[in-house]
PDB file of C-alpha atoms in Angstrom:
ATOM      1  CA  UNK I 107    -144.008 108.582   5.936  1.00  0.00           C
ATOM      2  CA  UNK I 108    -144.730 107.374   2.902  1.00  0.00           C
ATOM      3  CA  UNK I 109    -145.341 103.209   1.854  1.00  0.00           C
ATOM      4  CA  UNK I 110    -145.071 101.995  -1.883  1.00  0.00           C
ATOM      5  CA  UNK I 111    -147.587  99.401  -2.854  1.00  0.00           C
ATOM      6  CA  UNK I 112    -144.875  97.392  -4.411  1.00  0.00           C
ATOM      7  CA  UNK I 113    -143.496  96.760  -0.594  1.00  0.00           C
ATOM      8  CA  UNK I 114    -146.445  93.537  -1.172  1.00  0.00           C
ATOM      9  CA  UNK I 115    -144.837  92.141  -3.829  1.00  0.00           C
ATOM     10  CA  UNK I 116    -141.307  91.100  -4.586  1.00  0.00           C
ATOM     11  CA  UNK I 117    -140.257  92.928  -7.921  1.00  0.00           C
ATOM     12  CA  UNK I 118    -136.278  92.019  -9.226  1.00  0.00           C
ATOM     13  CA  UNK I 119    -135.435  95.858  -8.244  1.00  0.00           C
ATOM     14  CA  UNK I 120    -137.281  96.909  -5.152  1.00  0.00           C
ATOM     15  CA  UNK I 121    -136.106  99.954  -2.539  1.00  0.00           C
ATOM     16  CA  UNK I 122    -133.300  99.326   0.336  1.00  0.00           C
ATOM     17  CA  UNK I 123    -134.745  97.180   2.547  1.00  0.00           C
ATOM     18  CA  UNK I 124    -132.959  99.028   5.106  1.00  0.00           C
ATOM     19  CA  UNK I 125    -134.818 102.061   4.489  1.00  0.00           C
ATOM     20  CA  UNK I 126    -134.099 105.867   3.166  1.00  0.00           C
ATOM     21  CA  UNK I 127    -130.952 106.544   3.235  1.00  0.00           C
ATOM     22  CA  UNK I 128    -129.417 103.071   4.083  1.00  0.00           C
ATOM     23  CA  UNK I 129    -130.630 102.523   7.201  1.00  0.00           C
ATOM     24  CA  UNK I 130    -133.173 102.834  10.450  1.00  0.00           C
ATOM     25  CA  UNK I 131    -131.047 105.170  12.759  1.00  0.00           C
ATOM     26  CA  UNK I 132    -129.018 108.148  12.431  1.00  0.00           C
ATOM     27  CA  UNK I 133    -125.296 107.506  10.981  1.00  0.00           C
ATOM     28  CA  UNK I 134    -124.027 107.783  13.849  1.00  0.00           C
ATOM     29  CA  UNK I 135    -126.070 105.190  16.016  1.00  0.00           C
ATOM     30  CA  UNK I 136    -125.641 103.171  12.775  1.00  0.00           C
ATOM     31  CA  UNK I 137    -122.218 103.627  12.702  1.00  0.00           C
ATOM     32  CA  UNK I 138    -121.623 102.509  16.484  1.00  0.00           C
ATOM     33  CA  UNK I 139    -124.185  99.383  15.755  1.00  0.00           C
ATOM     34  CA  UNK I 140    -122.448  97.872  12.684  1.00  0.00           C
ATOM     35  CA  UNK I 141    -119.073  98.459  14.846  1.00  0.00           C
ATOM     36  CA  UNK I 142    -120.802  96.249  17.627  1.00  0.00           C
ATOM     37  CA  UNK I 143    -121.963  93.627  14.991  1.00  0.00           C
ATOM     38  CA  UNK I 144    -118.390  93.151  14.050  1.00  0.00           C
ATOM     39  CA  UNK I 145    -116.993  92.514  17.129  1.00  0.00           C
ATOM     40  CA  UNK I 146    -119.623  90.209  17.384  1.00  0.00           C
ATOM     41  CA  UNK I 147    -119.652  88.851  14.141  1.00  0.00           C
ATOM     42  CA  UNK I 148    -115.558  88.368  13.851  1.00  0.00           C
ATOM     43  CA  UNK I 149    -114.759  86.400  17.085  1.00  0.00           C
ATOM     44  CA  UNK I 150    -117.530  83.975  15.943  1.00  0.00           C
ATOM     45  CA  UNK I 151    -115.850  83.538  12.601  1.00  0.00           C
ATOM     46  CA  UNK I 152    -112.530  83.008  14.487  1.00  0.00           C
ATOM     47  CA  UNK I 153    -114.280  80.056  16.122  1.00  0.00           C
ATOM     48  CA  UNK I 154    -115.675  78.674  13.484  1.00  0.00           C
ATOM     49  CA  UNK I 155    -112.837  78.448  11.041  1.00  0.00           C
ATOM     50  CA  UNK I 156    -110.174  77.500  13.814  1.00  0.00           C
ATOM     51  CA  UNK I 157    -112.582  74.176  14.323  1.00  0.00           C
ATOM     52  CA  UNK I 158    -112.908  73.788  10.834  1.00  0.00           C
ATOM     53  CA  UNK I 159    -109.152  73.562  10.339  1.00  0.00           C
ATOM     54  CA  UNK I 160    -108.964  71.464  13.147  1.00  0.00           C
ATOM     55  CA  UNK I 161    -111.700  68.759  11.871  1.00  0.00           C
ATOM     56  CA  UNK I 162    -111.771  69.093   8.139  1.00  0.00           C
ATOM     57  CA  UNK I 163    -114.389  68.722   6.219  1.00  0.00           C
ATOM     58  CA  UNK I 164    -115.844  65.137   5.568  1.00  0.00           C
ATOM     59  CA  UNK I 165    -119.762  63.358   6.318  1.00  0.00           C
ATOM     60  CA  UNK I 166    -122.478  63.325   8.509  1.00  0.00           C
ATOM     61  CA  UNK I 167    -121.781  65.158  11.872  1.00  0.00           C
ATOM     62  CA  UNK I 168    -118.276  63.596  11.628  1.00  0.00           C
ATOM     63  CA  UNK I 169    -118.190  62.143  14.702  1.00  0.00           C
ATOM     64  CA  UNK I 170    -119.672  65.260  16.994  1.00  0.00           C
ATOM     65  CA  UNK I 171    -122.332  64.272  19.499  1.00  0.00           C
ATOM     66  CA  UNK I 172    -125.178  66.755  19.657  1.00  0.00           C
ATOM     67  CA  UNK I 173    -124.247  69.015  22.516  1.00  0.00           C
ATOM     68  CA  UNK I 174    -120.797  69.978  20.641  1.00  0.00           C
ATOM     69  CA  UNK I 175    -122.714  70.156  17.402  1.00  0.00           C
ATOM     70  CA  UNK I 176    -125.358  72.419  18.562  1.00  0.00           C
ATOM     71  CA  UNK I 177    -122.796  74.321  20.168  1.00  0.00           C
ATOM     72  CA  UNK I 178    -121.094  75.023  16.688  1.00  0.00           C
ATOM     73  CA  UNK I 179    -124.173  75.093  15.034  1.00  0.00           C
ATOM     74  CA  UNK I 180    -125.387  78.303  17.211  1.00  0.00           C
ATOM     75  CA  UNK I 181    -121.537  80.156  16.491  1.00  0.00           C
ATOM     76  CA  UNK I 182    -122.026  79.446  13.110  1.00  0.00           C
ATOM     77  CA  UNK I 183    -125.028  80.922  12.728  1.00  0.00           C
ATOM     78  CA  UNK I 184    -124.095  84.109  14.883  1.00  0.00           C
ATOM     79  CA  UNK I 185    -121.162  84.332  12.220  1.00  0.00           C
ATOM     80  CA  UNK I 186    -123.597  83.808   9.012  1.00  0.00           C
ATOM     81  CA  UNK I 187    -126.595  85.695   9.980  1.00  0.00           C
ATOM     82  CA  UNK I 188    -125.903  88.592  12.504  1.00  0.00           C
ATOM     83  CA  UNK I 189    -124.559  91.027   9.387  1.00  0.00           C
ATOM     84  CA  UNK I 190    -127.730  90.433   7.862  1.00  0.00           C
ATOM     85  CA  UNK I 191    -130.067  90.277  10.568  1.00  0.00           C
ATOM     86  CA  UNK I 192    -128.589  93.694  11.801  1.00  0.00           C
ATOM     87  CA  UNK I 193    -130.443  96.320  10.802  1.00  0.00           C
ATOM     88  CA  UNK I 194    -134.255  94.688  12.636  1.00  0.00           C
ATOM     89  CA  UNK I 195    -131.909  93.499  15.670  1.00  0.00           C
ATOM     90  CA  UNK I 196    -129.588  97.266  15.928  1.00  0.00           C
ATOM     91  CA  UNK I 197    -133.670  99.465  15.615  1.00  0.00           C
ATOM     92  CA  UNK I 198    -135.089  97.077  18.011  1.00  0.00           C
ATOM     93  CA  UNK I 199    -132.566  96.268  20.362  1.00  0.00           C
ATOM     94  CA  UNK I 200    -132.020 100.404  20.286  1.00  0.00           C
ATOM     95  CA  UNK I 201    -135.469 100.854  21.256  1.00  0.00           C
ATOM     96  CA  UNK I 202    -134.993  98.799  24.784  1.00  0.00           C
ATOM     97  CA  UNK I 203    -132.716 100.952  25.362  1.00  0.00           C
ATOM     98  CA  UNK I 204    -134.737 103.973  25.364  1.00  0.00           C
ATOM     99  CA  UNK I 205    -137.156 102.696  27.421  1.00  0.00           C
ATOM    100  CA  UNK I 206    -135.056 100.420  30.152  1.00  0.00           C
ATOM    101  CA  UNK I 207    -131.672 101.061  31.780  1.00  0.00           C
ATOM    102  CA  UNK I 208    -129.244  98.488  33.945  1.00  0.00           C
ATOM    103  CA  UNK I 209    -130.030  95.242  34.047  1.00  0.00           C
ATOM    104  CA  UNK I 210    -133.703  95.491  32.528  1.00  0.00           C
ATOM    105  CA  UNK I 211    -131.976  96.482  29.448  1.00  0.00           C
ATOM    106  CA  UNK I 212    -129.573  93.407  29.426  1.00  0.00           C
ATOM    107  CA  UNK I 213    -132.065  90.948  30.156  1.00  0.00           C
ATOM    108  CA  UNK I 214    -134.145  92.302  27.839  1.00  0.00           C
ATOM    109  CA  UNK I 215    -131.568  92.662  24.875  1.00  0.00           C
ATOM    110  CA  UNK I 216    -130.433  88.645  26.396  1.00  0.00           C
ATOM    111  CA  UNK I 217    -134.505  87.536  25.583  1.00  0.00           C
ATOM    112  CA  UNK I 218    -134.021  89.262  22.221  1.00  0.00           C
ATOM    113  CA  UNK I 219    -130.856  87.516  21.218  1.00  0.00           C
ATOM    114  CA  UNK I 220    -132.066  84.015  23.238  1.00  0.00           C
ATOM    115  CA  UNK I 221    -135.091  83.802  21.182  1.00  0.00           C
ATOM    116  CA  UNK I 222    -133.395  84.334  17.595  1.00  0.00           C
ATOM    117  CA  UNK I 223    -130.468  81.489  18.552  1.00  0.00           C
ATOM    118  CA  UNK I 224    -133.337  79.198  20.127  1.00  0.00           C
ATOM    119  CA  UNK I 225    -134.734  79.353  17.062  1.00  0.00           C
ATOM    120  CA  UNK I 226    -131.676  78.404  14.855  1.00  0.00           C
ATOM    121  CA  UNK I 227    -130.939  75.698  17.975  1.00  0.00           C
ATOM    122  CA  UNK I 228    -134.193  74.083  16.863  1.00  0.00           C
ATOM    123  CA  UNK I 229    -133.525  74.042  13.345  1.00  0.00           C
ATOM    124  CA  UNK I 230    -129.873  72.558  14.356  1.00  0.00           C
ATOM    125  CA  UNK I 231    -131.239  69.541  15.883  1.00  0.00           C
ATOM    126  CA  UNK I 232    -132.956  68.756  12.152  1.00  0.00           C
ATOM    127  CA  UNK I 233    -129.683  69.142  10.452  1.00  0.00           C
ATOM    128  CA  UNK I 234    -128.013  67.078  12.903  1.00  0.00           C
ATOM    129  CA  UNK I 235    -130.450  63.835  12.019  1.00  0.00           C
ATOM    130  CA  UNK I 236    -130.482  65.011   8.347  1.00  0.00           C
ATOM    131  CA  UNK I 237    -126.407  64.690   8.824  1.00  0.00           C
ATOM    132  CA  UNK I 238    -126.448  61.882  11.213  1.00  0.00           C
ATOM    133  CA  UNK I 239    -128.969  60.101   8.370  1.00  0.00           C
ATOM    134  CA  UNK I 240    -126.600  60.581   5.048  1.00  0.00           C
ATOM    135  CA  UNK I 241    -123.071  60.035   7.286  1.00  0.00           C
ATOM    136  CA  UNK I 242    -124.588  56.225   8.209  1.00  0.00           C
ATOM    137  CA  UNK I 243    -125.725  56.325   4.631  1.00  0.00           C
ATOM    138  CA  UNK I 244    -122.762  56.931   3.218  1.00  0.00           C
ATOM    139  CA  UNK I 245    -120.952  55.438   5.379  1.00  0.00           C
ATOM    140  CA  UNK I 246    -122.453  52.145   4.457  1.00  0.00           C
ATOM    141  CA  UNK I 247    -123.150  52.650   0.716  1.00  0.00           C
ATOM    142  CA  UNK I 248    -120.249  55.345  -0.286  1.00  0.00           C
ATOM    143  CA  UNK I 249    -121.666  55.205  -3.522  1.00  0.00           C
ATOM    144  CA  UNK I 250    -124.523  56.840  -2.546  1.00  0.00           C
ATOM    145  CA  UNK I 251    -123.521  59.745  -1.655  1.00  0.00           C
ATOM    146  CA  UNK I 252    -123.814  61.785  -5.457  1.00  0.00           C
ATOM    147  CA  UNK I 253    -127.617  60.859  -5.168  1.00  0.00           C
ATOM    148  CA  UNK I 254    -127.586  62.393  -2.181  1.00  0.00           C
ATOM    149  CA  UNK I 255    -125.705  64.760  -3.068  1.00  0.00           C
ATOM    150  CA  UNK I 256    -127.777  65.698  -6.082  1.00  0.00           C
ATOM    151  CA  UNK I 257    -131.212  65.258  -4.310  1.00  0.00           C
ATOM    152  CA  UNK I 258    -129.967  67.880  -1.511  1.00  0.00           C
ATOM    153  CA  UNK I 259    -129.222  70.308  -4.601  1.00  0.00           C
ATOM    154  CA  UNK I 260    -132.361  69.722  -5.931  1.00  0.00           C
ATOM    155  CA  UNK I 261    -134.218  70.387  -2.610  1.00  0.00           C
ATOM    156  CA  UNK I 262    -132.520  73.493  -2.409  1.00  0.00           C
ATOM    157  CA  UNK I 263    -133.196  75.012  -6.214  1.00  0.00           C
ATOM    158  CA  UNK I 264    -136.854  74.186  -5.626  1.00  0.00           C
ATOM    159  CA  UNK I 265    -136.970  75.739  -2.334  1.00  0.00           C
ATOM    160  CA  UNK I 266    -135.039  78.789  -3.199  1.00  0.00           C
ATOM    161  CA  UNK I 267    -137.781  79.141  -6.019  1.00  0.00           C
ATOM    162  CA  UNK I 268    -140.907  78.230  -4.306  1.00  0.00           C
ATOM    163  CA  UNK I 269    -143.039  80.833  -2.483  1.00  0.00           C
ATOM    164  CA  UNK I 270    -142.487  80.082   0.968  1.00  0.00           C
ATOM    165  CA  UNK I 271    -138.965  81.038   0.253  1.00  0.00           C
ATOM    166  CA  UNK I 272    -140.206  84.685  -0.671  1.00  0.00           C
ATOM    167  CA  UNK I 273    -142.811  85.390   1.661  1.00  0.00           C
ATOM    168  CA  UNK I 274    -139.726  84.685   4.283  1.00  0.00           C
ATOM    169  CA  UNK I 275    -137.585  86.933   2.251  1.00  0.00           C
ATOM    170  CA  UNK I 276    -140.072  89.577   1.736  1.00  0.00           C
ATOM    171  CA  UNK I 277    -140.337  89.568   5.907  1.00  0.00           C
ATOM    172  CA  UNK I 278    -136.813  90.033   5.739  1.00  0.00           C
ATOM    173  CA  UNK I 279    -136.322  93.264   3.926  1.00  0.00           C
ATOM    174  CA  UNK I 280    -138.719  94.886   4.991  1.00  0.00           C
ATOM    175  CA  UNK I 281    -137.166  95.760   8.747  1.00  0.00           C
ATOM    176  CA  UNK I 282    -139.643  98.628   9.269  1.00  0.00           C
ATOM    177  CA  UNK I 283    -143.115  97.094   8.684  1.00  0.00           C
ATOM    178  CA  UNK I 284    -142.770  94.031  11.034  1.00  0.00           C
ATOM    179  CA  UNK I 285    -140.805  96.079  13.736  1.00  0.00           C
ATOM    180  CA  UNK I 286    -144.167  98.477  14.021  1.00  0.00           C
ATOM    181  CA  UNK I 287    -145.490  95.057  14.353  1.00  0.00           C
ATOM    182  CA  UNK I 288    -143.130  94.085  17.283  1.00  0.00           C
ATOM    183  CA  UNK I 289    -144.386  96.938  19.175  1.00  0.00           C
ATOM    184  CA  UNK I 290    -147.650  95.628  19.344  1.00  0.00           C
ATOM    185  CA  UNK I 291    -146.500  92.584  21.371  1.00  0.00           C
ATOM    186  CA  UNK I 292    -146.422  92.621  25.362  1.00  0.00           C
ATOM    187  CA  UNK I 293    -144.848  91.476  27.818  1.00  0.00           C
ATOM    188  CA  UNK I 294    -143.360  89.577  30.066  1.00  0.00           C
ATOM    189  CA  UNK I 295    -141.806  87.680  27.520  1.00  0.00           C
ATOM    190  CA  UNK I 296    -142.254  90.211  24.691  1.00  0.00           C
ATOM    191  CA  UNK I 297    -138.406  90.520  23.553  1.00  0.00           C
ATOM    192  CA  UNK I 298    -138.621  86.648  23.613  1.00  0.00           C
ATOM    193  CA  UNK I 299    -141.696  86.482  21.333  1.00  0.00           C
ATOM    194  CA  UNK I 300    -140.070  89.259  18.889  1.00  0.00           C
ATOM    195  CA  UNK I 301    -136.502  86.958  18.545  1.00  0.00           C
ATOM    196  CA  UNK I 302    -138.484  83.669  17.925  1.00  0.00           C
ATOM    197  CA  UNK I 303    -141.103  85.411  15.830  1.00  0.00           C
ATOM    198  CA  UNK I 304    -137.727  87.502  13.541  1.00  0.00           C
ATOM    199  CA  UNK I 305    -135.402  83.719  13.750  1.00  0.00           C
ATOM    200  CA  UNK I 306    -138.527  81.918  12.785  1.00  0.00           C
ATOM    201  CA  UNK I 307    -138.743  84.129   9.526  1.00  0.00           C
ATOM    202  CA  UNK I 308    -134.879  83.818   9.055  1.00  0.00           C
ATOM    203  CA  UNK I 309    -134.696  80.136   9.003  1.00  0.00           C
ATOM    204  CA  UNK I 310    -137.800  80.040   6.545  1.00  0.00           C
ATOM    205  CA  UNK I 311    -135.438  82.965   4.266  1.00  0.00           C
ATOM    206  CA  UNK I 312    -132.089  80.701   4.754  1.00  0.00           C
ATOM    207  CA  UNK I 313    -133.360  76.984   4.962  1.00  0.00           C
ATOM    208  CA  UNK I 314    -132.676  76.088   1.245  1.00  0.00           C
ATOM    209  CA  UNK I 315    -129.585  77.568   1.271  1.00  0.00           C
ATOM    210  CA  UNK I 316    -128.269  75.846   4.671  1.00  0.00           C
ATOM    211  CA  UNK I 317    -129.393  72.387   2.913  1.00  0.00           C
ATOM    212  CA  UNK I 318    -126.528  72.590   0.802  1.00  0.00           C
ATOM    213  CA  UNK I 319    -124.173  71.949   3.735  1.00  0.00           C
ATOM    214  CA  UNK I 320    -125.299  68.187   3.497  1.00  0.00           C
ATOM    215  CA  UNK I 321    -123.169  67.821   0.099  1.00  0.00           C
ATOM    216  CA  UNK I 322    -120.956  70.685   0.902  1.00  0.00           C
ATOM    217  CA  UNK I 323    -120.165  69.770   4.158  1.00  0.00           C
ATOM    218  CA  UNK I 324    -120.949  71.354   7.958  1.00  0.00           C
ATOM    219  CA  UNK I 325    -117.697  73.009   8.511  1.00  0.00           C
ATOM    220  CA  UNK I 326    -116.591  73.777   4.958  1.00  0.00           C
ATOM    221  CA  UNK I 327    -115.365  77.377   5.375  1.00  0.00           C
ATOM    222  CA  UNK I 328    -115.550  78.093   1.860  1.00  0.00           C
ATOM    223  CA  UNK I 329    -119.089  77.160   1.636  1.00  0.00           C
ATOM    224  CA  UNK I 330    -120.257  79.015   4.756  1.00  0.00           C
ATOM    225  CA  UNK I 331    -118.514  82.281   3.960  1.00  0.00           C
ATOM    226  CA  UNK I 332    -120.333  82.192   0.409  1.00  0.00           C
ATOM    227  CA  UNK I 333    -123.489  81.641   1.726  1.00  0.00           C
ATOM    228  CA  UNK I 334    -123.008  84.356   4.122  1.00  0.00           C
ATOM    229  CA  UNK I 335    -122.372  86.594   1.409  1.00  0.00           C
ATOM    230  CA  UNK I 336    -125.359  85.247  -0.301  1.00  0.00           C
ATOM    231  CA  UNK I 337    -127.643  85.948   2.873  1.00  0.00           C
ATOM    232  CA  UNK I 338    -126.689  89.219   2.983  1.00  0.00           C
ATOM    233  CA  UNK I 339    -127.064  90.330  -0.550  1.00  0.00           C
ATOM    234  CA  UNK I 340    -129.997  88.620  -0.766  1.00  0.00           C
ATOM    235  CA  UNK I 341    -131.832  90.779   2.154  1.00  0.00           C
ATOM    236  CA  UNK I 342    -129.818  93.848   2.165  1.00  0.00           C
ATOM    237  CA  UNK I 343    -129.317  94.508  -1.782  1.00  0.00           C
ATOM    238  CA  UNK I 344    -132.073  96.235  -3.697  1.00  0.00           C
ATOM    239  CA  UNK I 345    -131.474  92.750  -6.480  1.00  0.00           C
ATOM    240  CA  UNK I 346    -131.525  90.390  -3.701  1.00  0.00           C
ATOM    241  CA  UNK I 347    -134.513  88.360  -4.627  1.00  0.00           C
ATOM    242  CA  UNK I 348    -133.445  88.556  -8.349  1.00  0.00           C
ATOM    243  CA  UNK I 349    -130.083  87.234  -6.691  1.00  0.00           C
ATOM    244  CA  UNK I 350    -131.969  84.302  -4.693  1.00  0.00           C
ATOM    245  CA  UNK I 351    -133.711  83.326  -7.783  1.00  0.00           C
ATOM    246  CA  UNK I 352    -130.317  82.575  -9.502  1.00  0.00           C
ATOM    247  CA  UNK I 353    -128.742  80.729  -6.648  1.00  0.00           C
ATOM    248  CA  UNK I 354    -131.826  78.385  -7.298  1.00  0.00           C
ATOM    249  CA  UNK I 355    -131.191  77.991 -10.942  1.00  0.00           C
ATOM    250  CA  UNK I 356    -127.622  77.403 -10.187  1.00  0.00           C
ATOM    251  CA  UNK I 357    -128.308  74.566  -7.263  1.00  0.00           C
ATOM    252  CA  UNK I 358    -130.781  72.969  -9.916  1.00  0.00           C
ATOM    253  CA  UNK I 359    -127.513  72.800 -12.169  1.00  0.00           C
ATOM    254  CA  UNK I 360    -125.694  71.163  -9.696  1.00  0.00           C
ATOM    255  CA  UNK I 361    -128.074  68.852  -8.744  1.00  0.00           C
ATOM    256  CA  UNK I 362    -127.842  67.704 -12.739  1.00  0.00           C
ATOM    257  CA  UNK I 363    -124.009  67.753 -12.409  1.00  0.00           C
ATOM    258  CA  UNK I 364    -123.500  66.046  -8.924  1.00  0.00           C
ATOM    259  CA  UNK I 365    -123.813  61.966  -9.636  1.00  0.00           C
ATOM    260  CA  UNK I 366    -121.247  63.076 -12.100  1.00  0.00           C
ATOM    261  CA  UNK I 367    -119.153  65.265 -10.125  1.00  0.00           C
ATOM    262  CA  UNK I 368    -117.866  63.981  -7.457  1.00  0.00           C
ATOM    263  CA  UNK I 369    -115.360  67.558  -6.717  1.00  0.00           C
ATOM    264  CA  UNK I 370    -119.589  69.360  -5.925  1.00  0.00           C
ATOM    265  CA  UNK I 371    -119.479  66.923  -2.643  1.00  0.00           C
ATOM    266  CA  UNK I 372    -116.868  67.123  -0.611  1.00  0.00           C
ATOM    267  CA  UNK I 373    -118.618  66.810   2.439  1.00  0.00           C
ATOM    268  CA  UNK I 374    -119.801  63.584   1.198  1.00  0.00           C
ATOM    269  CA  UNK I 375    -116.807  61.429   0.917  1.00  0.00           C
ATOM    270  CA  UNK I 376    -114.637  59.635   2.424  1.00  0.00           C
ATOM    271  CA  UNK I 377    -115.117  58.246   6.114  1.00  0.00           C
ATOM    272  CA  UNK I 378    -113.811  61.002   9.227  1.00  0.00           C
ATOM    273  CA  UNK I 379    -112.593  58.997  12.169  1.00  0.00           C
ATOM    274  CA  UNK I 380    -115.113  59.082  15.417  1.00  0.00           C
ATOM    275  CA  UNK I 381    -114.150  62.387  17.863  1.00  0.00           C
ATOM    276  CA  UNK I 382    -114.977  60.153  21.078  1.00  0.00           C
ATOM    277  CA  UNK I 383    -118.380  61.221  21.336  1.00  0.00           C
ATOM    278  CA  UNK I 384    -117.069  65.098  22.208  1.00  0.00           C
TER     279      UNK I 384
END
């Protein structure tokens, strides 16, 4: 097996991230995996736009307390970032099952899966305030919501083109590198470690482009499907970090065009009636 020196840096063109071929297993493990991710993957988005329809889109946390928010936080992010997280989670979750059966193998796949979504729970709990923070803003000072608006754009650009952002990115596609990486860890809590250690890494590759959500609003559809699609371009396509680098340019434009613009922000205006404190 051979590995390219440009695998350390982060050229616009680089090789598949999911390796030769298109991907870590045989087609037709691969084939059965991405089925598996689907039926994971769709019921989630079922969830999360039949409680988007139901709230709307509008500031803050709109009225959720934090135990509903997490909740849709975590479905949300098993809808946005299970496609693209599938090729490290199919190889390694494969490779429990070659060496456990029963219930080993579901508790271990469960530690896998816990640690990625306790990750993304953690992160959730710093959107909430950052949401809970502009809603009261906004709520008192409506005005101020295309500043905030345009700051959270402008957060975004500059994170999308700063290095942590590709360092995170680089992690990200390239599956085979940190999974003979994984297999030095050891147990008890080794699948654990491996989810926190991947999610960790996600959220640093995805963090820019969730802040956008402030201005755009938590349960815009529209805006979470085309960040999904933007995730998984931007670790699956051989042009995804020449891809990431434009989103930034184009959230620096916005964040120019939001005080003026008050169609970039939908989910900051207008005031959404309390939900009771669900």
């Amino acid at each position: 097996m051979r590995f390219s020196r440009t695998s350390v840096l982060i050229p616009a063109r680089s090789p598949s991230p999911t390796g030769p071929g298109g991907g870590l297993l045989p087609k037709r493990d691969l084939a059965a995996a991405w089925l598996l991710v689907v039926l994971i993957a769709v019921p989630a988005w079922v969830l999360t736009v039949g409680q988007a329809r139901d709230m709307g889109v509008g500031p803050g946390t709109m009225g959720m307390a934090l135990p509903l928010f997490l909740l849709l936080w975590v479905t949300m992010m098993a809808a946005m970032m299970l496609p693209s997280m599938a090729p490290v989670a199919i190889t390694w979750a494969r490779g429990i099952g070659r060496q456990s059966s029963g219930w080993t193998r579901v508790a271990r796949t469960t530690e896998f899966v816990g640690g990625y979504l306790l990750v993304w729970t953690a992160f959730g709990l710093l959107a909430y305030a950052a949401l809970a923070f502009t809603g009261d803003l906004v709520g008192d000072h409506p005005t101020a919501g295309r500043w905030i608006g345009s700051v959270a754009f402008l957060l975004a650009g500059l994170y999308q083109l700063g290095p942590l952002k590709y360092v995170c990115l680089r992690h990200c596609r390239d599956p085979l590198s940190h999974l003979m990486h994984y297999a030095g860890f050891r147990p008890p809590v080794r699948d654990l470690r491996v989810g926190v250690h991947h999610g960790a890494y996600c959220v640093g590759c995805c963090a820019g482009l969730m802040v956008v959500l402030v201005p755009l609003g938590v349960m815009n559809v529209a805006a979470m499907a085309a960040l999904a699609v933007v995730i998984f371009v931007e670790k699956l396509w051989s042009r995804g970090p020449l891809l990431a680098r434009a989103v930034g340019v184009a959230f620096l434009v916005l964040a120019v065009l939001a005080p003026f613009q008050g169609w970039l922000l939908p989910g900051l205006q207008g005031a959404m009636p309390s939900m009771g404190g669900m």
